[in-house]
C-alpha cells in the first residue's frame, strides 16, 4: 500500500472537494467512452484519477452512483439540445425533422445510449434511495422538458402522447443501440455469415444503422399515434 | 471437497448424460424463475442439481451457455404458441387480437422476457461461436415462423413489416418488462412518492401494467406501419 504523494492528500477545502468530485466523474466518463460502462470498475476509476479506492468512496457510495450521476448530467444535456433543436423547427408538425432530431441527438451520444441501457438494469440497483431519488427527479424533469418541446413542435399530438413517444423511443433506442454494438462473438458470427454468401444467419434488418433505426422507429410510432386508430393511453 | 455419493458419479451412458444435461437446464430454470437470471450463479445451479461445478462444466461451457440454451428452447416454445394463436384468428386483420396475443404470450412468460433482456446484454458475451451460432439460428427460425404467421393474420401488411413489428415489439417488451419489475430501491422510491400524495416522482405512464403496455405498443406500431405514411424500410 502506497502512502503519501500529492494525489493521496485528503482534500479539505470545499472547492478542492468539488474538484475531486468532478475529476472522478470525468475519469469515469473517459473510461466508459473508451470502452463500455459495464467494463469500468471502481478500481479503474480510482487508478485513472490517481486516488485510493477508499478515498474515492468518500465522494461516491458505489461505482453505480458515479454512473448514475453521469446519466443525470447527460439526460439534462441531451434534453437541452433536443429542446433547442425542436424549438428551432420552422414548420409546425415537421415529423421528418422530429425523427431526425431524435436519431441524430442519440447517435451523437453513445455514452448516453449506454447509460439509458444500463440505468434500469444495473445502475439503479446498487445505490441508496437518496441517489436514485435525485437521478429520477432529474431524469423526469429532462423528459418532461422534451415532451413539452415535442408538444410545441407537434401541436396536433396531445401532451401525454408526446411523453409516450419519448418514453417508447428511449426504450427502443437502448435496445437498438445494443443490437448495433454487438459483442465480439456476434461480430465473428456476422462475418462468418457474410462469408457464407447469404446462407448464414439472417440479420435483424436495419439494426446495424443505429441512427436510421431510431429515425424509422420515431416515424412509425408517431404515425401510429397520429393515425386516430388507437385511443389515448 | 466431498467425494463419492450418487450425485457425483460420472454419467457414462449417453442416456444418463442426456438426463444430467436436462437436469442442469431444469435447475437453472427453476432458480431463475424463483429469482432473476442475473442473480443465478454456476455454483447455485451446481448445488441445486447436486453436482460439482467441475462436473457441470463437462456439460456446459459457462453459466451464460446454460441460459442461452434456455432462451433457445423458450423462443421455440413461445413462437409455437403465438403461431397457433395467430392461425386460430377467425377474422383476417384482427389487429386487436394480434396485440392481445403478443401481450398475453409475453406476460405469461416472465423468464422468456428476462432472457430477451439479458440475451444481448450478457448471455451472448461469455459463450463460444458454436453456442451463439446455435442460439441465433434457433431464434431467427422462431422469429421467422412468427413473422410468417403475422403475415397470414394481417395480409395487408407485407412480410418485412411483419418482421419489423416483431423485432420492435421484442426490443420494446424487454425494456418494458424491466420497467415493470423495478429493483427494491425503486419500489421504495415509488412508495415514498405515493405517500407524498402525488408530489413525488412522476411515473412513466402505463409501465406498471406490462401486458397492457405491450398491447398498446403493438397497436400503435401496427397502426403506424399500416398508416401508409412511412415508406417500407
Short mmCIF file of N, CA and C in Angstrom, two decimals, chain B residues 10-136:
data_model
loop_
_atom_site.label_atom_id
_atom_site.label_comp_id
_atom_site.label_asym_id
_atom_site.label_seq_id
_atom_site.Cartn_x
_atom_site.Cartn_y
_atom_site.Cartn_z
N UNK B 10 -19.81 -40.07 -12.26
CA UNK B 10 -19.78 -39.55 -13.61
C UNK B 10 -20.74 -40.36 -14.49
N UNK B 11 -21.59 -39.64 -15.22
CA UNK B 11 -22.52 -40.31 -16.13
C UNK B 11 -21.75 -40.77 -17.34
N UNK B 12 -21.82 -42.06 -17.64
CA UNK B 12 -21.06 -42.59 -18.77
C UNK B 12 -21.95 -42.99 -19.94
N UNK B 13 -23.17 -43.40 -19.65
CA UNK B 13 -24.03 -43.82 -20.77
C UNK B 13 -24.73 -42.60 -21.36
N UNK B 14 -24.91 -42.58 -22.68
CA UNK B 14 -25.50 -41.39 -23.34
C UNK B 14 -26.82 -40.96 -22.73
N UNK B 15 -27.70 -41.93 -22.37
CA UNK B 15 -29.00 -41.51 -21.83
C UNK B 15 -28.83 -40.86 -20.46
N UNK B 16 -27.83 -41.31 -19.70
CA UNK B 16 -27.56 -40.67 -18.42
C UNK B 16 -27.00 -39.27 -18.62
N UNK B 17 -26.14 -39.15 -19.63
CA UNK B 17 -25.59 -37.81 -19.92
C UNK B 17 -26.71 -36.86 -20.30
N UNK B 18 -27.64 -37.34 -21.10
CA UNK B 18 -28.78 -36.52 -21.53
C UNK B 18 -29.62 -36.10 -20.32
N UNK B 19 -29.81 -37.08 -19.39
CA UNK B 19 -30.58 -36.76 -18.17
C UNK B 19 -29.91 -35.67 -17.35
N UNK B 20 -28.58 -35.78 -17.23
CA UNK B 20 -27.85 -34.76 -16.48
C UNK B 20 -28.00 -33.39 -17.14
N UNK B 21 -27.83 -33.39 -18.45
CA UNK B 21 -27.92 -32.15 -19.24
C UNK B 21 -29.26 -31.47 -18.99
N UNK B 22 -30.33 -32.27 -19.08
CA UNK B 22 -31.68 -31.71 -18.88
C UNK B 22 -31.88 -31.28 -17.42
N UNK B 23 -31.31 -32.05 -16.49
CA UNK B 23 -31.46 -31.71 -15.07
C UNK B 23 -30.80 -30.36 -14.77
N UNK B 24 -29.66 -30.11 -15.40
CA UNK B 24 -28.97 -28.83 -15.21
C UNK B 24 -29.83 -27.68 -15.74
N UNK B 25 -30.37 -27.86 -16.95
CA UNK B 25 -31.24 -26.82 -17.52
C UNK B 25 -32.47 -26.58 -16.64
N UNK B 26 -33.06 -27.68 -16.14
CA UNK B 26 -34.24 -27.53 -15.27
C UNK B 26 -33.90 -26.76 -14.00
N UNK B 27 -32.75 -27.10 -13.42
CA UNK B 27 -32.34 -26.42 -12.18
C UNK B 27 -32.15 -24.93 -12.43
N UNK B 28 -31.49 -24.59 -13.54
CA UNK B 28 -31.26 -23.17 -13.86
C UNK B 28 -32.59 -22.45 -14.07
N UNK B 29 -33.49 -23.12 -14.75
CA UNK B 29 -34.82 -22.52 -15.00
C UNK B 29 -35.56 -22.27 -13.69
N UNK B 30 -35.54 -23.25 -12.79
CA UNK B 30 -36.26 -23.09 -11.51
C UNK B 30 -35.66 -21.95 -10.69
N UNK B 31 -34.34 -21.89 -10.65
CA UNK B 31 -33.68 -20.82 -9.88
C UNK B 31 -33.99 -19.45 -10.47
N UNK B 32 -33.94 -19.33 -11.79
CA UNK B 32 -34.19 -18.03 -12.44
C UNK B 32 -35.65 -17.61 -12.28
N UNK B 33 -36.55 -18.59 -12.35
CA UNK B 33 -37.97 -18.27 -12.20
C UNK B 33 -38.28 -17.81 -10.77
N UNK B 34 -37.57 -18.38 -9.80
CA UNK B 34 -37.80 -18.00 -8.40
C UNK B 34 -37.14 -16.67 -8.07
N UNK B 35 -36.10 -16.28 -8.82
CA UNK B 35 -35.39 -15.05 -8.53
C UNK B 35 -35.22 -14.25 -9.80
N UNK B 36 -33.97 -14.13 -10.26
CA UNK B 36 -33.74 -13.47 -11.55
C UNK B 36 -32.51 -14.07 -12.20
N UNK B 37 -32.51 -14.05 -13.53
CA UNK B 37 -31.41 -14.64 -14.31
C UNK B 37 -30.06 -14.12 -13.82
N UNK B 38 -29.98 -12.81 -13.64
CA UNK B 38 -28.72 -12.18 -13.25
C UNK B 38 -28.14 -12.70 -11.94
N UNK B 39 -29.04 -13.10 -11.04
CA UNK B 39 -28.60 -13.47 -9.69
C UNK B 39 -28.21 -14.94 -9.58
N UNK B 40 -28.42 -15.74 -10.62
CA UNK B 40 -28.14 -17.17 -10.53
C UNK B 40 -26.72 -17.47 -11.02
N UNK B 41 -25.89 -18.01 -10.12
CA UNK B 41 -24.51 -18.33 -10.48
C UNK B 41 -24.40 -19.81 -10.86
N UNK B 42 -23.26 -20.15 -11.46
CA UNK B 42 -22.97 -21.54 -11.78
C UNK B 42 -22.96 -22.38 -10.50
N UNK B 43 -22.43 -21.82 -9.42
CA UNK B 43 -22.39 -22.55 -8.15
C UNK B 43 -23.80 -22.84 -7.64
N UNK B 44 -24.72 -21.87 -7.81
CA UNK B 44 -26.11 -22.09 -7.40
C UNK B 44 -26.72 -23.26 -8.17
N UNK B 45 -26.47 -23.28 -9.48
CA UNK B 45 -27.05 -24.34 -10.32
C UNK B 45 -26.45 -25.69 -9.92
N UNK B 46 -25.14 -25.72 -9.74
CA UNK B 46 -24.46 -26.97 -9.36
C UNK B 46 -25.02 -27.50 -8.04
N UNK B 47 -25.21 -26.59 -7.10
CA UNK B 47 -25.73 -27.01 -5.79
C UNK B 47 -27.13 -27.60 -5.93
N UNK B 48 -27.97 -26.93 -6.71
CA UNK B 48 -29.35 -27.39 -6.83
C UNK B 48 -29.44 -28.75 -7.51
N UNK B 49 -28.59 -28.96 -8.51
CA UNK B 49 -28.67 -30.21 -9.26
C UNK B 49 -27.85 -31.31 -8.56
N UNK B 50 -27.11 -30.93 -7.52
CA UNK B 50 -26.33 -31.91 -6.76
C UNK B 50 -25.10 -32.41 -7.48
N UNK B 51 -24.44 -31.53 -8.20
CA UNK B 51 -23.20 -31.89 -8.91
C UNK B 51 -22.10 -30.94 -8.47
N UNK B 52 -20.86 -31.37 -8.69
CA UNK B 52 -19.73 -30.46 -8.55
C UNK B 52 -19.74 -29.48 -9.71
N UNK B 53 -19.27 -28.26 -9.45
CA UNK B 53 -19.16 -27.27 -10.53
C UNK B 53 -18.31 -27.81 -11.69
N UNK B 54 -17.23 -28.50 -11.33
CA UNK B 54 -16.34 -29.01 -12.38
C UNK B 54 -17.06 -30.06 -13.25
N UNK B 55 -17.93 -30.86 -12.62
CA UNK B 55 -18.68 -31.86 -13.40
C UNK B 55 -19.68 -31.17 -14.32
N UNK B 56 -20.30 -30.13 -13.81
CA UNK B 56 -21.27 -29.37 -14.59
C UNK B 56 -20.61 -28.76 -15.84
N UNK B 57 -19.36 -28.37 -15.69
CA UNK B 57 -18.64 -27.76 -16.81
C UNK B 57 -18.24 -28.77 -17.89
N UNK B 58 -18.51 -30.08 -17.65
CA UNK B 58 -18.38 -31.04 -18.76
C UNK B 58 -19.59 -30.98 -19.68
N UNK B 59 -20.68 -30.36 -19.20
CA UNK B 59 -21.92 -30.29 -19.99
C UNK B 59 -22.12 -28.93 -20.66
N UNK B 60 -21.68 -27.88 -19.97
CA UNK B 60 -21.87 -26.52 -20.49
C UNK B 60 -20.58 -25.73 -20.31
N UNK B 61 -20.30 -24.84 -21.28
CA UNK B 61 -19.08 -24.03 -21.22
C UNK B 61 -19.08 -23.08 -20.03
N UNK B 62 -20.23 -22.42 -19.83
CA UNK B 62 -20.35 -21.32 -18.88
C UNK B 62 -21.81 -21.24 -18.40
N UNK B 63 -22.05 -20.43 -17.37
CA UNK B 63 -23.44 -20.20 -16.96
C UNK B 63 -24.21 -19.51 -18.09
N UNK B 64 -23.52 -18.67 -18.85
CA UNK B 64 -24.18 -17.99 -19.97
C UNK B 64 -24.68 -18.99 -21.00
N UNK B 65 -23.90 -20.06 -21.25
CA UNK B 65 -24.40 -21.06 -22.21
C UNK B 65 -25.70 -21.67 -21.69
N UNK B 66 -25.74 -21.99 -20.39
CA UNK B 66 -26.95 -22.61 -19.83
C UNK B 66 -28.17 -21.74 -20.11
N UNK B 67 -28.04 -20.43 -19.84
CA UNK B 67 -29.20 -19.56 -20.03
C UNK B 67 -29.49 -19.32 -21.51
N UNK B 68 -28.47 -19.34 -22.35
CA UNK B 68 -28.70 -19.19 -23.78
C UNK B 68 -29.42 -20.42 -24.34
N UNK B 69 -29.12 -21.60 -23.79
CA UNK B 69 -29.85 -22.81 -24.21
C UNK B 69 -31.32 -22.74 -23.77
N UNK B 70 -31.54 -22.18 -22.57
CA UNK B 70 -32.93 -21.98 -22.12
C UNK B 70 -33.63 -20.99 -23.05
N UNK B 71 -32.93 -19.93 -23.43
CA UNK B 71 -33.52 -18.93 -24.32
C UNK B 71 -33.87 -19.55 -25.67
N UNK B 72 -33.00 -20.42 -26.15
CA UNK B 72 -33.23 -21.12 -27.42
C UNK B 72 -34.54 -21.92 -27.33
N UNK B 73 -34.69 -22.70 -26.25
CA UNK B 73 -35.90 -23.51 -26.07
C UNK B 73 -37.13 -22.62 -25.91
N UNK B 74 -36.96 -21.51 -25.19
CA UNK B 74 -38.12 -20.66 -24.91
C UNK B 74 -38.57 -19.88 -26.15
N UNK B 75 -37.62 -19.50 -27.01
CA UNK B 75 -38.01 -18.85 -28.27
C UNK B 75 -38.90 -19.79 -29.08
N UNK B 76 -38.48 -21.07 -29.15
CA UNK B 76 -39.24 -22.07 -29.92
C UNK B 76 -40.64 -22.26 -29.33
N UNK B 77 -40.68 -22.41 -27.99
CA UNK B 77 -41.96 -22.67 -27.33
C UNK B 77 -42.89 -21.47 -27.48
N UNK B 78 -42.34 -20.25 -27.32
CA UNK B 78 -43.14 -19.03 -27.46
C UNK B 78 -43.65 -18.90 -28.90
N UNK B 79 -42.76 -19.13 -29.86
CA UNK B 79 -43.15 -18.99 -31.27
C UNK B 79 -44.27 -19.97 -31.61
N UNK B 80 -44.15 -21.21 -31.16
CA UNK B 80 -45.19 -22.20 -31.47
C UNK B 80 -46.54 -21.76 -30.90
N UNK B 81 -46.52 -21.23 -29.67
CA UNK B 81 -47.77 -20.77 -29.04
C UNK B 81 -48.37 -19.59 -29.81
N UNK B 82 -47.54 -18.64 -30.20
CA UNK B 82 -48.03 -17.44 -30.90
C UNK B 82 -48.54 -17.81 -32.29
N UNK B 83 -47.82 -18.68 -32.98
CA UNK B 83 -48.26 -19.11 -34.32
C UNK B 83 -49.63 -19.80 -34.22
N UNK B 84 -49.80 -20.67 -33.22
CA UNK B 84 -51.09 -21.36 -33.06
C UNK B 84 -52.21 -20.34 -32.78
N UNK B 85 -51.93 -19.36 -31.92
CA UNK B 85 -52.93 -18.33 -31.62
C UNK B 85 -53.28 -17.51 -32.86
N UNK B 86 -52.24 -17.06 -33.57
CA UNK B 86 -52.50 -16.20 -34.74
C UNK B 86 -53.23 -16.98 -35.82
N UNK B 87 -52.84 -18.25 -36.02
CA UNK B 87 -53.51 -19.06 -37.04
C UNK B 87 -54.94 -19.39 -36.65
N UNK B 88 -55.27 -19.25 -35.35
CA UNK B 88 -56.63 -19.52 -34.88
C UNK B 88 -57.55 -18.31 -35.00
N UNK B 89 -57.02 -17.14 -35.38
CA UNK B 89 -57.88 -15.96 -35.52
C UNK B 89 -58.84 -16.18 -36.68
N UNK B 90 -60.10 -15.88 -36.43
CA UNK B 90 -61.09 -16.17 -37.47
C UNK B 90 -61.28 -15.00 -38.42
N UNK B 91 -61.06 -13.77 -37.92
CA UNK B 91 -61.17 -12.61 -38.81
C UNK B 91 -59.79 -12.18 -39.27
N UNK B 92 -59.63 -12.04 -40.58
CA UNK B 92 -58.37 -11.50 -41.09
C UNK B 92 -58.21 -10.07 -40.61
N UNK B 93 -56.96 -9.68 -40.39
CA UNK B 93 -56.62 -8.32 -39.96
C UNK B 93 -57.29 -7.91 -38.65
N UNK B 94 -57.39 -8.85 -37.72
CA UNK B 94 -57.92 -8.54 -36.39
C UNK B 94 -56.76 -7.99 -35.56
N UNK B 95 -56.53 -6.69 -35.69
CA UNK B 95 -55.35 -6.09 -35.05
C UNK B 95 -55.46 -6.15 -33.52
N UNK B 96 -56.68 -6.05 -33.02
CA UNK B 96 -56.85 -6.07 -31.56
C UNK B 96 -56.43 -7.43 -30.98
N UNK B 97 -56.86 -8.53 -31.63
CA UNK B 97 -56.49 -9.86 -31.16
C UNK B 97 -54.99 -10.11 -31.36
N UNK B 98 -54.43 -9.54 -32.40
CA UNK B 98 -52.98 -9.67 -32.62
C UNK B 98 -52.22 -9.02 -31.46
N UNK B 99 -52.65 -7.81 -31.08
CA UNK B 99 -52.00 -7.12 -29.97
C UNK B 99 -52.14 -7.92 -28.68
N UNK B 100 -53.33 -8.49 -28.47
CA UNK B 100 -53.56 -9.27 -27.24
C UNK B 100 -52.73 -10.55 -27.22
N UNK B 101 -52.57 -11.16 -28.38
CA UNK B 101 -51.76 -12.38 -28.46
C UNK B 101 -50.32 -12.11 -28.02
N UNK B 102 -49.73 -11.02 -28.51
CA UNK B 102 -48.38 -10.67 -28.09
C UNK B 102 -48.34 -10.37 -26.59
N UNK B 103 -49.27 -9.56 -26.15
CA UNK B 103 -49.26 -9.13 -24.75
C UNK B 103 -49.40 -10.31 -23.80
N UNK B 104 -50.35 -11.18 -24.08
CA UNK B 104 -50.61 -12.30 -23.17
C UNK B 104 -49.47 -13.32 -23.23
N UNK B 105 -49.02 -13.63 -24.45
CA UNK B 105 -47.98 -14.66 -24.57
C UNK B 105 -46.69 -14.21 -23.88
N UNK B 106 -46.41 -12.92 -23.89
CA UNK B 106 -45.20 -12.43 -23.21
C UNK B 106 -45.41 -12.32 -21.70
N UNK B 107 -46.56 -11.79 -21.28
CA UNK B 107 -46.75 -11.61 -19.83
C UNK B 107 -46.91 -12.96 -19.13
N UNK B 108 -47.31 -13.99 -19.88
CA UNK B 108 -47.38 -15.35 -19.29
C UNK B 108 -46.00 -15.99 -19.17
N UNK B 109 -44.96 -15.37 -19.73
CA UNK B 109 -43.63 -15.99 -19.77
C UNK B 109 -42.56 -15.04 -19.22
N UNK B 110 -42.61 -14.79 -17.91
CA UNK B 110 -41.64 -13.82 -17.33
C UNK B 110 -40.18 -14.24 -17.55
N UNK B 111 -39.90 -15.55 -17.52
CA UNK B 111 -38.50 -15.94 -17.74
C UNK B 111 -38.08 -15.64 -19.18
N UNK B 112 -38.96 -15.86 -20.14
CA UNK B 112 -38.64 -15.53 -21.52
C UNK B 112 -38.36 -14.03 -21.66
N UNK B 113 -39.18 -13.20 -20.99
CA UNK B 113 -38.94 -11.75 -21.03
C UNK B 113 -37.58 -11.41 -20.44
N UNK B 114 -37.23 -12.05 -19.33
CA UNK B 114 -35.90 -11.83 -18.73
C UNK B 114 -34.79 -12.23 -19.71
N UNK B 115 -35.00 -13.35 -20.39
CA UNK B 115 -33.97 -13.84 -21.31
C UNK B 115 -33.85 -12.93 -22.54
N UNK B 116 -34.99 -12.36 -22.98
CA UNK B 116 -34.95 -11.36 -24.07
C UNK B 116 -34.07 -10.18 -23.68
N UNK B 117 -34.20 -9.78 -22.41
CA UNK B 117 -33.47 -8.63 -21.91
C UNK B 117 -31.98 -8.94 -21.73
N UNK B 118 -31.70 -10.08 -21.12
CA UNK B 118 -30.31 -10.39 -20.77
C UNK B 118 -29.55 -11.04 -21.91
N UNK B 119 -30.25 -11.60 -22.89
CA UNK B 119 -29.58 -12.26 -24.02
C UNK B 119 -28.51 -11.38 -24.64
N UNK B 120 -28.91 -10.26 -25.24
CA UNK B 120 -27.91 -9.44 -25.91
C UNK B 120 -26.91 -8.80 -24.95
N UNK B 121 -27.37 -8.51 -23.71
CA UNK B 121 -26.52 -7.73 -22.82
C UNK B 121 -25.43 -8.57 -22.17
N UNK B 122 -25.76 -9.77 -21.74
CA UNK B 122 -24.74 -10.54 -21.03
C UNK B 122 -24.59 -11.96 -21.57
N UNK B 123 -25.70 -12.62 -21.91
CA UNK B 123 -25.61 -14.04 -22.22
C UNK B 123 -24.81 -14.32 -23.49
N UNK B 124 -24.88 -13.39 -24.46
CA UNK B 124 -24.15 -13.61 -25.71
C UNK B 124 -22.68 -13.24 -25.60
N UNK B 125 -22.21 -12.91 -24.42
CA UNK B 125 -20.85 -12.40 -24.28
C UNK B 125 -19.85 -13.41 -23.73
N UNK B 126 -20.32 -14.43 -23.07
CA UNK B 126 -19.37 -15.36 -22.45
C UNK B 126 -19.62 -16.78 -22.95
N UNK B 127 -19.76 -16.88 -24.27
CA UNK B 127 -20.00 -18.19 -24.91
C UNK B 127 -19.17 -18.28 -26.19
N UNK B 128 -19.01 -19.50 -26.68
CA UNK B 128 -18.22 -19.71 -27.90
C UNK B 128 -19.05 -19.38 -29.14
N UNK B 129 -18.36 -19.31 -30.26
CA UNK B 129 -19.02 -19.08 -31.55
C UNK B 129 -20.05 -20.17 -31.83
N UNK B 130 -19.72 -21.44 -31.52
CA UNK B 130 -20.66 -22.54 -31.78
C UNK B 130 -21.97 -22.35 -31.01
N UNK B 131 -21.85 -21.96 -29.75
CA UNK B 131 -23.06 -21.80 -28.93
C UNK B 131 -23.90 -20.63 -29.42
N UNK B 132 -23.26 -19.52 -29.73
CA UNK B 132 -24.02 -18.34 -30.15
C UNK B 132 -24.62 -18.59 -31.54
N UNK B 133 -23.93 -19.36 -32.39
CA UNK B 133 -24.48 -19.68 -33.70
C UNK B 133 -25.76 -20.52 -33.57
N UNK B 134 -25.70 -21.54 -32.70
CA UNK B 134 -26.88 -22.39 -32.50
C UNK B 134 -28.05 -21.57 -31.96
N UNK B 135 -27.75 -20.68 -31.02
CA UNK B 135 -28.81 -19.84 -30.45
C UNK B 135 -29.42 -18.92 -31.50
N UNK B 136 -28.57 -18.23 -32.25
CA UNK B 136 -29.07 -17.26 -33.23
C UNK B 136 -29.89 -17.95 -34.32
#
